[in-house]
Coordinates of C-alpha atoms in Angstrom, one line a residue:
M96 CA 5.3 25.2 274.9
A97 CA 5.1 21.3 274.7
T98 CA 4.6 20.3 278.7
G99 CA 6.7 17.4 278.5
A100 CA 10.2 16.9 278.7
S101 CA 12.4 18.8 275.5
T102 CA 14.5 17.2 273.8
S103 CA 17.9 17.4 274.3
R104 CA 18.9 18.6 271.1
I105 CA 20.6 22.0 271.0
P106 CA 21.1 23.1 266.9
V107 CA 24.8 24.0 266.5
W108 CA 23.8 27.1 264.6
L109 CA 22.6 28.2 268.4
W110 CA 26.3 28.4 270.2
V111 CA 27.5 29.7 266.6
S112 CA 24.7 32.3 267.5
V113 CA 25.5 33.1 271.2
G114 CA 29.9 32.7 270.3
L115 CA 29.7 35.1 268.0
S116 CA 27.6 37.7 269.8
V117 CA 30.2 37.6 272.8
L118 CA 33.1 37.7 270.4
L119 CA 32.1 41.2 268.7
S120 CA 31.1 42.6 272.2
L121 CA 34.7 41.4 273.6
Y122 CA 35.7 43.7 271.0
S123 CA 33.5 46.3 272.3
I124 CA 34.2 45.8 275.7
G125 CA 37.5 46.3 274.9
K126 CA 37.5 49.5 273.4
R127 CA 35.7 51.1 276.3
Y128 CA 39.0 49.1 278.8
Q129 CA 41.1 51.5 276.7
V130 CA 38.8 54.7 277.3
E131 CA 39.1 54.0 281.3
A132 CA 42.6 52.8 281.8
K133 CA 43.4 56.3 280.0
N134 CA 41.6 58.0 282.0
K135 CA 42.4 57.1 286.2
A136 CA 43.4 60.3 287.4
V137 CA 41.2 61.6 290.6
A138 CA 41.6 65.2 291.7
I139 CA 40.7 66.2 295.7
A140 CA 39.1 69.3 296.1
A141 CA 38.0 71.5 299.2
E142 CA 36.0 74.7 299.5
Y143 CA 37.7 77.3 300.8
E144 CA 35.3 77.9 303.1
V145 CA 36.0 74.9 305.2
V146 CA 39.6 76.0 305.0
E147 CA 39.4 78.9 306.0
A148 CA 37.5 78.1 309.0
L149 CA 39.4 75.3 310.3
A150 CA 42.5 77.4 309.1
A151 CA 41.1 80.5 311.6
A152 CA 40.3 77.5 314.2
Q153 CA 44.2 76.5 313.9
G154 CA 45.8 79.6 313.9
I155 CA 47.2 79.4 310.6
S156 CA 47.6 82.3 307.6
D157 CA 45.7 81.9 304.5
E158 CA 49.7 81.7 303.4
Q159 CA 50.0 78.4 305.2
D160 CA 46.0 76.2 305.5
L161 CA 46.6 75.9 301.4
Y162 CA 50.2 74.8 301.0
S163 CA 50.0 72.0 304.2
L164 CA 46.4 70.6 302.5
K165 CA 48.7 70.6 299.5
A166 CA 51.2 68.7 300.3
Q167 CA 48.9 65.8 301.7
G168 CA 47.3 65.6 298.9
L169 CA 44.8 68.8 297.4
N170 CA 45.1 69.4 294.2
A171 CA 41.4 71.7 293.6
L172 CA 39.7 74.4 295.2
V173 CA 36.3 75.0 295.1
L174 CA 35.9 78.9 294.7
S175 CA 31.6 80.2 295.4
E176 CA 31.0 83.4 293.8
E177 CA 30.9 86.5 295.9
T178 CA 27.5 88.9 296.6
I179 CA 27.5 92.5 297.1
G180 CA 25.3 91.1 300.3
D181 CA 28.8 89.6 301.7
L182 CA 30.9 93.4 301.0
L183 CA 28.0 94.8 302.8
G184 CA 27.9 92.3 305.5
T185 CA 32.2 92.9 306.0
G186 CA 32.0 96.5 306.0
R187 CA 33.4 97.0 303.0
A188 CA 30.0 98.6 300.7
T189 CA 27.2 101.3 302.7
L190 CA 24.1 100.7 300.4
Q191 CA 21.2 103.3 300.7
F192 CA 18.3 104.0 299.3
H193 CA 17.1 107.3 297.7
T194 CA 13.3 108.2 297.4
M195 CA 13.1 110.8 294.6
N196 CA 9.9 112.2 292.3
H197 CA 10.5 109.7 289.5
G198 CA 11.2 106.7 291.6
F199 CA 14.0 105.9 293.6
V200 CA 18.1 104.9 293.4
S201 CA 20.2 102.8 295.2
T202 CA 24.2 103.9 296.7
L203 CA 26.1 102.1 296.7
D204 CA 29.3 103.6 299.0
I205 CA 32.8 101.7 298.3
P206 CA 36.0 102.6 298.9
D207 CA 38.2 100.7 297.6
E208 CA 38.4 101.0 293.6
S209 CA 39.4 97.4 292.2
V210 CA 36.0 96.3 294.7
R211 CA 34.5 98.8 293.3
N212 CA 35.0 97.9 289.2
R213 CA 34.4 94.6 290.4
V214 CA 30.5 95.9 291.3
R215 CA 30.1 97.5 288.7
R216 CA 30.8 94.4 286.3
G217 CA 28.3 92.5 288.7
I218 CA 25.2 94.7 288.5
S219 CA 26.0 95.5 284.4
I220 CA 26.3 92.1 283.9
R221 CA 22.5 90.4 285.7
F222 CA 20.9 94.2 284.9
G223 CA 22.2 95.8 282.1
V224 CA 24.7 98.0 281.2
R225 CA 22.5 101.1 282.0
A226 CA 21.6 99.7 285.2
I227 CA 24.4 101.8 287.5
Y228 CA 26.8 105.1 287.1
S229 CA 28.8 107.4 288.6
K230 CA 29.6 110.6 289.4
G231 CA 33.0 110.3 290.7
G232 CA 33.8 109.3 293.4
S233 CA 33.5 105.6 296.1
T234 CA 29.8 106.3 295.0
L235 CA 27.9 104.2 292.6
F236 CA 24.1 104.4 292.1
V237 CA 21.8 102.6 290.3
P238 CA 18.7 103.6 290.1
G239 CA 15.0 102.1 290.0
I240 CA 16.3 98.3 291.3
N241 CA 15.0 97.2 294.3
P242 CA 17.7 97.1 297.0
S243 CA 17.7 93.2 297.9
L244 CA 17.8 92.4 294.5
I245 CA 21.2 94.7 294.9
R246 CA 22.1 92.6 297.7
S247 CA 22.2 89.4 296.1
T248 CA 23.8 90.4 292.9
A249 CA 27.4 88.3 292.3
I250 CA 30.2 90.0 291.8
G251 CA 32.0 87.4 290.1
L252 CA 34.9 85.3 292.7
D253 CA 36.9 87.1 295.5
P254 CA 40.7 88.2 293.9
T255 CA 42.0 86.6 297.5
Q256 CA 41.0 83.6 297.3
L257 CA 42.3 83.1 293.8
D258 CA 45.1 84.7 294.7
Q259 CA 45.8 82.0 297.2
A260 CA 44.6 78.6 294.7
R261 CA 46.8 80.7 292.2
T262 CA 50.3 80.7 294.2
A263 CA 49.4 77.0 295.7
A264 CA 49.0 75.8 291.9
V265 CA 45.5 74.0 292.6
H266 CA 43.0 73.8 290.4
I267 CA 39.8 76.0 290.6
L268 CA 36.3 75.2 290.6
G269 CA 33.8 78.0 289.7
R270 CA 30.6 78.1 292.0
F271 CA 27.7 79.8 290.4
S272 CA 24.2 80.2 291.1
N273 CA 20.8 81.1 288.9
P274 CA 19.8 84.4 289.9
Q275 CA 15.7 84.9 288.7
G276 CA 16.1 87.2 285.5
V277 CA 19.2 85.9 284.2
S278 CA 19.7 86.7 280.2
S279 CA 21.5 84.5 277.9
R280 CA 24.1 87.2 277.6
A281 CA 24.4 87.6 281.3
V282 CA 25.4 84.0 281.4
R283 CA 27.9 84.6 279.0
E284 CA 29.8 86.9 280.8
T285 CA 29.7 85.5 283.4
L286 CA 31.9 82.2 282.2
K287 CA 33.8 84.4 280.5
W288 CA 34.4 86.5 283.6
A289 CA 34.9 83.2 285.9
K290 CA 37.0 82.1 282.6
E291 CA 39.2 85.3 283.1
S292 CA 39.5 84.6 286.3
G293 CA 41.6 81.0 286.1
V294 CA 38.5 79.3 286.2
E295 CA 38.8 75.7 284.5
C296 CA 35.7 73.7 285.3
Y297 CA 31.9 75.1 286.1
L298 CA 30.0 73.4 289.5
P299 CA 26.3 74.3 290.4
L300 CA 25.9 76.2 293.3
G301 CA 21.3 75.5 294.3
E302 CA 19.6 73.6 293.1
Q303 CA 19.6 75.0 289.4
V304 CA 22.5 75.6 287.2
L305 CA 23.5 78.9 285.7
G306 CA 21.0 79.9 282.6
R307 CA 18.0 77.4 283.7
R308 CA 15.1 76.9 281.5
D309 CA 15.7 79.7 278.6
A310 CA 19.5 80.2 278.8
T311 CA 20.6 76.7 279.4
N312 CA 21.4 76.8 275.6
A313 CA 23.8 79.6 276.5
T314 CA 25.1 78.2 279.3
I315 CA 26.3 75.5 277.1
E316 CA 28.0 77.5 274.5
A317 CA 29.9 79.7 276.6
L318 CA 31.3 76.2 278.0
K319 CA 32.7 74.9 274.6
E320 CA 33.4 78.9 273.8
L321 CA 35.5 78.9 276.6
D322 CA 37.0 75.7 276.9
M323 CA 35.6 74.8 280.3
L324 CA 34.7 71.8 281.7
Y325 CA 31.6 71.5 284.1
A326 CA 31.2 69.2 286.7
T327 CA 28.6 66.7 287.8
P328 CA 27.5 66.1 291.3
E329 CA 26.3 62.6 291.8
F330 CA 23.4 61.9 294.3
T331 CA 22.1 65.1 293.4
K332 CA 18.8 66.1 291.3
I333 CA 19.5 70.4 289.8
G334 CA 18.0 71.4 287.5
G335 CA 19.2 71.6 284.3
D336 CA 22.3 69.5 285.2
A337 CA 21.0 67.0 282.8
N338 CA 21.0 69.3 280.1
I339 CA 24.0 70.1 280.4
V340 CA 25.0 66.3 280.4
A341 CA 23.7 65.5 277.1
A342 CA 24.6 68.1 275.4
I343 CA 28.4 68.4 275.7
P344 CA 29.5 64.9 276.9
D345 CA 33.2 65.5 276.3
R346 CA 33.7 68.7 278.5
V347 CA 31.8 66.6 281.6
I348 CA 33.4 64.9 284.8
R349 CA 31.5 63.7 288.0
L350 CA 32.2 64.7 291.1
H351 CA 31.2 62.9 294.3
S352 CA 31.3 64.3 297.8
A353 CA 29.1 64.3 301.5
Q354 CA 27.0 65.6 303.7
A355 CA 28.3 66.5 306.7
A356 CA 25.5 64.6 308.2
E357 CA 26.3 61.8 306.2
L358 CA 29.8 61.8 307.1
D359 CA 29.1 61.9 310.7
K360 CA 27.4 58.8 311.1
L361 CA 30.0 56.9 309.2
P362 CA 33.6 55.6 311.2
L363 CA 36.6 57.7 309.4
I364 CA 38.1 54.4 308.1
D365 CA 34.2 54.0 306.0
A366 CA 34.6 57.8 305.1
V367 CA 38.0 57.0 303.6
E368 CA 36.7 54.1 301.6
R369 CA 33.8 55.8 300.9
Y370 CA 35.4 58.3 298.7
G371 CA 38.3 56.1 297.4
R372 CA 35.0 53.9 296.3
A373 CA 33.7 56.4 294.3
G374 CA 36.6 57.5 292.3
R375 CA 37.1 53.1 291.5
E376 CA 34.1 52.4 290.9
R377 CA 31.9 54.8 289.7
N378 CA 34.2 56.4 287.8
M379 CA 34.2 59.7 289.7
R380 CA 37.3 61.9 288.7
I381 CA 36.7 64.8 291.2
L382 CA 36.1 64.0 295.7
L383 CA 34.9 67.1 297.4
L384 CA 35.6 66.2 300.9
R385 CA 34.7 67.9 303.8
P386 CA 35.5 67.5 307.3
V387 CA 34.7 63.9 308.8
S388 CA 34.5 65.9 312.5
F389 CA 34.0 69.9 313.6
A390 CA 35.6 69.2 316.2
A391 CA 39.6 68.4 316.9
D392 CA 42.3 70.0 319.1
A393 CA 44.0 70.7 315.1
P394 CA 41.1 70.9 312.8
L395 CA 43.1 71.6 309.5
S396 CA 45.8 68.9 310.5
A397 CA 43.4 66.7 311.1
F398 CA 41.2 67.9 307.4
G399 CA 45.0 67.2 305.8
S400 CA 45.2 63.2 307.6
F401 CA 42.0 63.1 306.3
I402 CA 42.4 63.8 302.5
K403 CA 45.8 61.8 302.6
E404 CA 43.7 58.6 303.6
V405 CA 41.3 59.1 300.8
G406 CA 44.0 59.5 298.4
D407 CA 46.4 56.5 299.3
Q408 CA 43.1 54.8 299.4
I409 CA 42.8 55.4 295.7
R410 CA 46.9 54.8 294.6
K411 CA 46.3 51.3 297.0
E412 CA 42.8 51.0 294.5
G413 CA 45.1 51.5 291.2
G414 CA 44.1 55.1 290.6
D415 CA 46.4 58.2 290.9
I416 CA 46.3 62.2 292.3
G417 CA 46.3 64.6 289.1
T418 CA 44.7 66.7 286.7
P419 CA 40.6 65.5 286.3
K420 CA 40.0 64.9 282.9
P421 CA 36.9 63.9 280.8
F422 CA 36.4 60.5 279.5
R423 CA 36.1 60.3 275.2
E424 CA 34.1 58.2 272.6
P425 CA 35.5 54.8 272.1
D426 CA 37.2 53.8 268.9
L427 CA 34.9 52.5 267.7
P428 CA 32.2 52.2 264.4
Q429 CA 28.6 53.4 265.6
W430 CA 27.6 49.8 263.1
W431 CA 29.2 47.8 265.6
R432 CA 26.4 47.7 267.6
V433 CA 24.0 46.0 265.0
L434 CA 27.0 43.2 264.3
I435 CA 26.5 42.1 267.6
A436 CA 22.9 42.3 267.7
L437 CA 22.4 40.6 264.2
A438 CA 25.3 38.1 266.1
A439 CA 22.8 37.5 269.0
T440 CA 19.0 37.7 267.1
P441 CA 19.5 33.7 266.1
A442 CA 20.0 32.6 269.7
V443 CA 16.6 35.7 270.7
W444 CA 14.5 34.3 268.8
F445 CA 15.5 30.8 269.7
A446 CA 14.3 32.1 273.4
F447 CA 10.7 33.0 271.5
A448 CA 10.5 30.3 269.9
A449 CA 10.5 27.9 272.7
F450 CA 7.7 29.4 274.3
H451 CA 5.9 30.6 271.7
P452 CA 5.2 27.4 268.7
S453 CA 3.5 27.2 266.3
R454 CA -0.1 25.5 266.1
K455 CA 1.0 25.0 262.6
P456 CA 4.1 24.0 262.5
I457 CA 5.4 24.5 259.1
R458 CA 8.6 22.3 259.9
Q459 CA 10.5 21.9 262.5
V460 CA 13.7 22.9 263.8
S461 CA 15.6 21.0 266.9
G462 CA 12.7 20.4 268.8
L463 CA 11.2 23.7 267.8
D464 CA 7.8 24.0 265.7
I465 CA 8.3 26.8 262.9
G466 CA 5.2 28.7 262.4
R467 CA 4.8 32.2 260.5
T468 CA 4.6 33.5 263.3
A469 CA 7.8 32.9 264.2
I470 CA 8.8 33.7 260.8
V471 CA 7.6 37.5 261.2
V472 CA 8.8 37.2 264.8
G473 CA 12.2 36.2 263.3
G474 CA 12.0 39.2 260.4
I475 CA 11.2 41.4 263.4
L476 CA 14.0 40.8 265.1
V477 CA 16.5 41.5 262.0
L478 CA 15.2 44.7 262.2
A479 CA 14.9 45.7 265.3
A480 CA 19.2 44.9 264.7
L481 CA 19.5 46.9 262.2
A482 CA 18.1 49.7 263.8
S483 CA 20.9 49.5 266.3
V484 CA 22.8 52.0 264.3
S485 CA 21.3 54.6 266.5
K486 CA 21.4 55.0 269.6
S487 CA 17.9 55.0 271.0
G488 CA 17.3 52.1 268.5
S489 CA 19.7 50.1 270.2
Q490 CA 17.7 50.2 273.4
I491 CA 15.6 47.6 271.8
S492 CA 18.3 44.7 270.9
T493 CA 20.1 45.6 274.6
F494 CA 16.4 44.7 276.4
L495 CA 16.2 41.9 273.8
I496 CA 19.4 39.7 274.4
A497 CA 19.1 41.0 278.5
L498 CA 15.7 39.0 278.2
A499 CA 16.4 36.4 276.3
Y500 CA 20.1 34.4 277.4
P501 CA 19.5 34.2 280.5
V502 CA 16.0 32.0 279.3
I503 CA 17.9 30.3 277.2
G504 CA 20.4 29.1 279.7
Y505 CA 17.1 27.9 282.2
L506 CA 15.9 26.2 278.3
L507 CA 19.4 24.7 278.1
L508 CA 18.6 23.4 281.8
D509 CA 15.7 21.9 281.3
R510 CA 16.4 20.2 277.9
L511 CA 19.7 18.3 279.6
R512 CA 18.7 17.8 283.0
P513 CA 22.2 17.3 284.5
K514 CA 22.3 15.6 286.8
N515 CA 25.6 17.2 288.0
V516 CA 25.2 20.2 289.5
V517 CA 27.4 22.3 289.1
F518 CA 27.8 21.8 285.8
G519 CA 24.3 22.6 285.2
F520 CA 24.8 26.3 287.8
L521 CA 28.4 26.8 285.5
L522 CA 25.8 26.4 281.8
V523 CA 22.6 28.8 282.6
S524 CA 25.2 31.1 284.1
A525 CA 27.8 30.9 281.8
L526 CA 24.2 32.1 279.2
S527 CA 23.9 34.4 281.5
V528 CA 27.4 36.4 281.3
A529 CA 27.4 36.0 277.7
G530 CA 23.7 38.4 277.5
A531 CA 25.8 40.5 280.1
L532 CA 28.6 40.8 277.3
C533 CA 26.3 41.7 274.7
V534 CA 24.6 44.5 277.0
A535 CA 27.8 45.6 277.7
G536 CA 28.8 46.0 274.3
M537 CA 25.7 47.0 272.9
L538 CA 25.8 49.9 275.3
N539 CA 29.2 51.3 274.5
G540 CA 29.4 55.0 274.0
L541 CA 30.8 58.3 276.2
S542 CA 27.2 59.1 277.0
Y543 CA 26.8 56.1 279.1
Y544 CA 30.4 56.6 281.0
I545 CA 29.0 59.3 282.9
Q546 CA 25.1 58.5 283.0
A547 CA 23.9 60.8 280.8
D548 CA 22.6 57.3 278.8
E549 CA 21.7 54.7 280.5
F550 CA 19.9 51.1 279.6
R551 CA 16.2 52.2 279.6
G552 CA 14.7 48.5 280.2
V553 CA 16.8 47.4 283.5
K554 CA 13.6 46.6 285.9
L555 CA 11.7 44.4 283.2
S556 CA 14.6 43.0 282.1
V557 CA 15.5 42.0 285.3
F558 CA 11.5 40.6 286.6
L559 CA 10.4 39.3 282.9
P560 CA 13.3 36.3 283.2
I561 CA 12.0 35.2 286.5
V562 CA 8.3 35.2 285.9
L563 CA 9.7 33.4 282.0
V564 CA 11.6 30.9 284.4
G565 CA 9.2 29.7 286.0
A566 CA 6.0 29.7 283.8
L567 CA 8.8 27.8 282.2
F568 CA 9.1 24.7 284.8
F569 CA 5.3 25.3 286.0
L570 CA 4.3 23.9 282.9
R571 CA 7.6 22.3 282.5
L572 CA 7.2 19.9 286.3
V573 CA 3.4 21.0 287.4
D574 CA 0.5 19.4 286.8
W575 CA -0.1 22.8 285.6
Q576 CA -4.5 22.2 284.8
G577 CA -5.0 19.9 288.1
T578 CA -3.4 23.2 289.9
L579 CA -5.7 25.6 288.4
R580 CA -8.6 23.3 288.6
G581 CA -8.1 22.6 292.5
P582 CA -8.9 25.2 295.7
I583 CA -6.4 27.5 296.8
T584 CA -5.7 26.6 299.8
W585 CA -3.7 29.3 302.4
R586 CA -0.6 27.5 301.8
T587 CA -0.6 28.2 298.3
A588 CA -1.9 31.9 298.8
G589 CA 0.8 32.9 301.6
L590 CA 3.8 31.5 299.7
G591 CA 2.4 33.6 295.8
F592 CA 2.1 36.5 298.1
V593 CA 5.8 35.9 299.9
I594 CA 7.3 35.6 296.3
L595 CA 5.5 38.2 295.2
I596 CA 6.4 40.8 298.1
G597 CA 10.2 39.2 297.5
L598 CA 10.0 40.4 293.9
A599 CA 8.6 43.4 294.5
L600 CA 11.5 45.0 297.1
M601 CA 13.7 43.6 294.0
I602 CA 12.1 45.7 291.3
A603 CA 11.9 48.5 293.6
R604 CA 15.9 48.1 294.7
T605 CA 16.9 47.5 290.9
G606 CA 18.6 50.7 289.3
N607 CA 20.9 53.5 289.8
D608 CA 19.3 55.7 292.3
T609 CA 15.7 54.1 294.3
G610 CA 14.6 54.6 297.1
A611 CA 14.1 51.7 298.8
G612 CA 17.6 51.6 300.7
A613 CA 19.5 48.4 302.3
S614 CA 18.7 47.5 306.1
S615 CA 21.1 48.7 308.2
L616 CA 22.4 44.5 308.9
E617 CA 22.6 44.6 304.9
L618 CA 24.8 47.4 305.0
M619 CA 27.3 45.5 307.7
L620 CA 28.3 43.0 305.1
R621 CA 28.9 45.1 302.9
N622 CA 31.4 46.5 304.3
V623 CA 32.8 43.3 305.6
L624 CA 33.2 42.2 302.1
D625 CA 34.1 45.4 301.1
R626 CA 37.2 45.5 302.8
F627 CA 38.0 42.1 302.5
L628 CA 37.3 41.4 299.4
Y629 CA 39.0 42.4 295.9
V630 CA 35.1 43.9 295.3
R631 CA 32.5 43.0 297.2
P632 CA 29.5 40.9 295.1
R633 CA 26.1 41.6 294.7
T634 CA 24.0 40.5 297.8
K635 CA 21.4 39.2 295.8
E636 CA 23.4 36.8 293.9
F637 CA 25.6 35.2 295.9
L638 CA 23.4 35.1 299.2
I639 CA 19.7 34.2 297.0
G640 CA 20.1 33.7 293.4
H641 CA 23.4 31.4 292.5
P642 CA 23.0 28.5 296.1
L643 CA 19.7 28.3 294.8
L644 CA 20.1 27.6 291.6
V645 CA 23.1 24.5 292.9
I646 CA 20.2 23.6 295.2
G647 CA 17.3 23.7 292.0
V648 CA 19.7 22.3 289.5
G649 CA 20.6 18.9 292.0
M650 CA 16.7 19.3 292.8
L651 CA 15.6 18.8 288.6
A652 CA 17.6 16.2 289.0
A653 CA 16.2 14.5 292.2
Y654 CA 12.9 14.7 290.5
Q655 CA 13.5 13.6 286.9
S656 CA 14.9 10.3 289.2
L657 CA 12.4 10.4 291.0
K658 CA 9.7 10.6 288.3
A659 CA 11.4 8.0 285.9
K660 CA 10.5 5.2 289.1
L661 CA 6.4 6.4 289.1
I662 CA 5.9 3.1 286.6
E663 CA 7.2 0.7 289.1
N664 CA 6.4 2.9 292.2
P665 CA 3.4 4.4 291.5
E666 CA 3.1 5.2 295.3
L667 CA 5.5 7.7 294.7
E668 CA 3.2 10.1 292.9
P669 CA 2.5 12.7 295.4
R670 CA 6.3 13.1 296.2
V671 CA 6.8 13.2 292.6
K672 CA 4.3 16.4 292.5
A673 CA 6.0 18.4 296.1
L674 CA 9.0 17.6 294.4
G675 CA 8.6 19.4 291.1
A676 CA 6.1 21.8 292.6
W677 CA 9.2 23.3 294.8
T678 CA 11.7 22.8 292.4
T679 CA 9.7 25.0 290.5
I680 CA 9.5 28.0 292.8
V681 CA 13.6 27.2 293.7
L682 CA 15.0 27.0 290.0
M683 CA 12.3 30.3 289.9
V684 CA 13.6 32.3 292.6
S685 CA 16.7 31.7 291.4
A686 CA 17.2 33.5 288.2
S687 CA 17.2 36.7 290.2
G688 CA 20.6 36.2 290.4
Q689 CA 21.1 35.1 286.8
T690 CA 19.2 38.5 285.8
S691 CA 21.2 40.5 288.1
I692 CA 24.9 38.7 286.5
V693 CA 22.8 41.1 282.8
N694 CA 22.0 44.3 285.1
T695 CA 25.6 44.5 286.8
M696 CA 27.3 44.9 283.2
S697 CA 24.6 46.9 281.8
H698 CA 25.8 49.8 284.4
I699 CA 28.6 51.4 281.9
H700 CA 29.4 53.7 284.3
I701 CA 31.3 51.5 286.7
P702 CA 34.9 50.0 285.3
V703 CA 34.2 46.4 283.0
L704 CA 36.6 44.9 284.6
L705 CA 34.9 45.3 287.7
S706 CA 31.7 45.0 287.4
L707 CA 33.1 41.6 285.7
A708 CA 35.2 40.4 288.8
R709 CA 32.2 41.3 291.0
I710 CA 30.7 38.3 289.0
G711 CA 33.0 36.6 289.3
I712 CA 33.5 37.0 292.5
G713 CA 29.4 36.6 293.3
L714 CA 30.0 33.1 291.2
V715 CA 32.4 31.5 293.2
I716 CA 31.0 32.3 296.8
G717 CA 27.7 31.6 295.2
C718 CA 28.1 28.1 293.7
I719 CA 29.9 27.2 296.9
I720 CA 27.1 28.3 299.4
G721 CA 24.9 26.1 296.9
L722 CA 26.9 23.2 297.2
V723 CA 27.6 23.1 301.3
L724 CA 23.1 23.9 301.4
W725 CA 23.1 21.5 298.8
A726 CA 25.2 18.9 300.8
I727 CA 23.0 19.0 303.6
L728 CA 19.4 19.2 302.1
S729 CA 20.5 15.5 299.6
R730 CA 22.1 14.0 302.7
A731 CA 18.4 14.9 305.2
A732 CA 16.5 14.2 302.3
L733 CA 18.7 10.3 302.2
R734 CA 17.4 10.0 306.1
E735 CA 14.1 11.1 305.4
E736 CA 13.8 7.7 302.2
S737 CA 15.8 5.4 304.9

């Protein structure tokens, strides 16, 4: 890459490549929007044990509690499996252990015949039909099985709870654990029993899905055969969950819940908005609510008010309370990704050629030296685009687009060197938005909607363009040979260290589930923005990247103007060098906002219109902040000169 100022010529084919790839991507995005628009119904659910406890504390009967909550918007109930231990704890059964000459036997005395039948079925499912027998009467015999295992054996869902749920006409979610030693037969029988009981959706209980590990396929096949849905909890690590989500995405419904400890830290309005955002911003279709406070004079009524407020918030944000449904595949040909990738290939090649000109060029195209290496790379890019017919192959082309398009914006900025800061800001941002649209067009499918698949190049596509932009302007604006030969000062080392720390923090916080959390001040700012804006823009875009881009464009124009005066005023050279160095740093850091634009559209589980709105709002606010800061800085610079 040459170190002098680049030619201002921009090849027509570059604009054609960018424009065509965007048009093809918009068609793909349109198909995605159709899928999202047809699935906005959200179920508000609660756990039966929570409802029962609140009703008892308020002195309301079991017949009234669900009706009162349903009137407030509750339309789903989570029922957890009952165990023999629960029967023993409530006195509905007694367990005795007997030692014999040839082993031991446990006896269960259960007066209620219906309960006795449930116990017989539960033990038979877990340990086999020969594990239990009776000699008539109310006693069941279980030979050779430790009493502790008998206590933990599940016996299906409580019929009384099921009757109340059916009477209230709410959707039933069944929670089932994964007991040790469960067989494929036991998995199928457990889910079959749940289906017979009226369960519409299976929700894991504990840290593993039913059947984890070797019987997971049995769970998957049973859910398909029984026409049952699967609820995958957000932000929860459950063994086997990813396997089921990947295997049957057409039966998956995403669920959001908050633990009592989390809700306790939130004001009521924030708790309501949390659930509202989960439904609106992350396509959660089941919201599992828990009480915001354990203490209240009328706890069930308070919980009902919370449910109503969440429902009102969902409707306010364009959703609705209804029957939760899985998302479906978009009506988009599989080879459409190939068209997008092929259309974007010339633009990706342009970015490569700008950094890798040949030492022995065959010819020049718009200031780019075209050699054998560039031709070979072009062929590889075409093959990568053709490989996009497969989902794994499309990840490569998506990564190349996410990497190239923001860099192209800065390449054009370097070529044109516009004096108008708004034009320069819009030019670079337009290329980043184009790349973001292409990424969204490529990553379009049901598995992405439910996060069974994700863009695996997120962190690199955020970090590498920043490095490339820094390298571009370091070679263009800085006497890099003299800098590399010169000694490293404490100021240079300190500045470099600060930049590295900033980039490391940004990378650590990139992605859907990161370990680096936001500070309390940032959380406060987020809450304010969430409350007053249609959607909250990303902090690193509107507060850091975009304002710095406006300032960087202005500094680049000032550098160009000052450099032109060097012939007449050689004494300006130190100022030119200093301005070039600072412009390089500002433009490099500003690239964090541009890569964030692309990153925003790579989160396919977020509704596409919301992501576009987030980008647009961030650009507007960031540009305004940047213009204000640049006006202050440029005036201060003029005062210094005078």
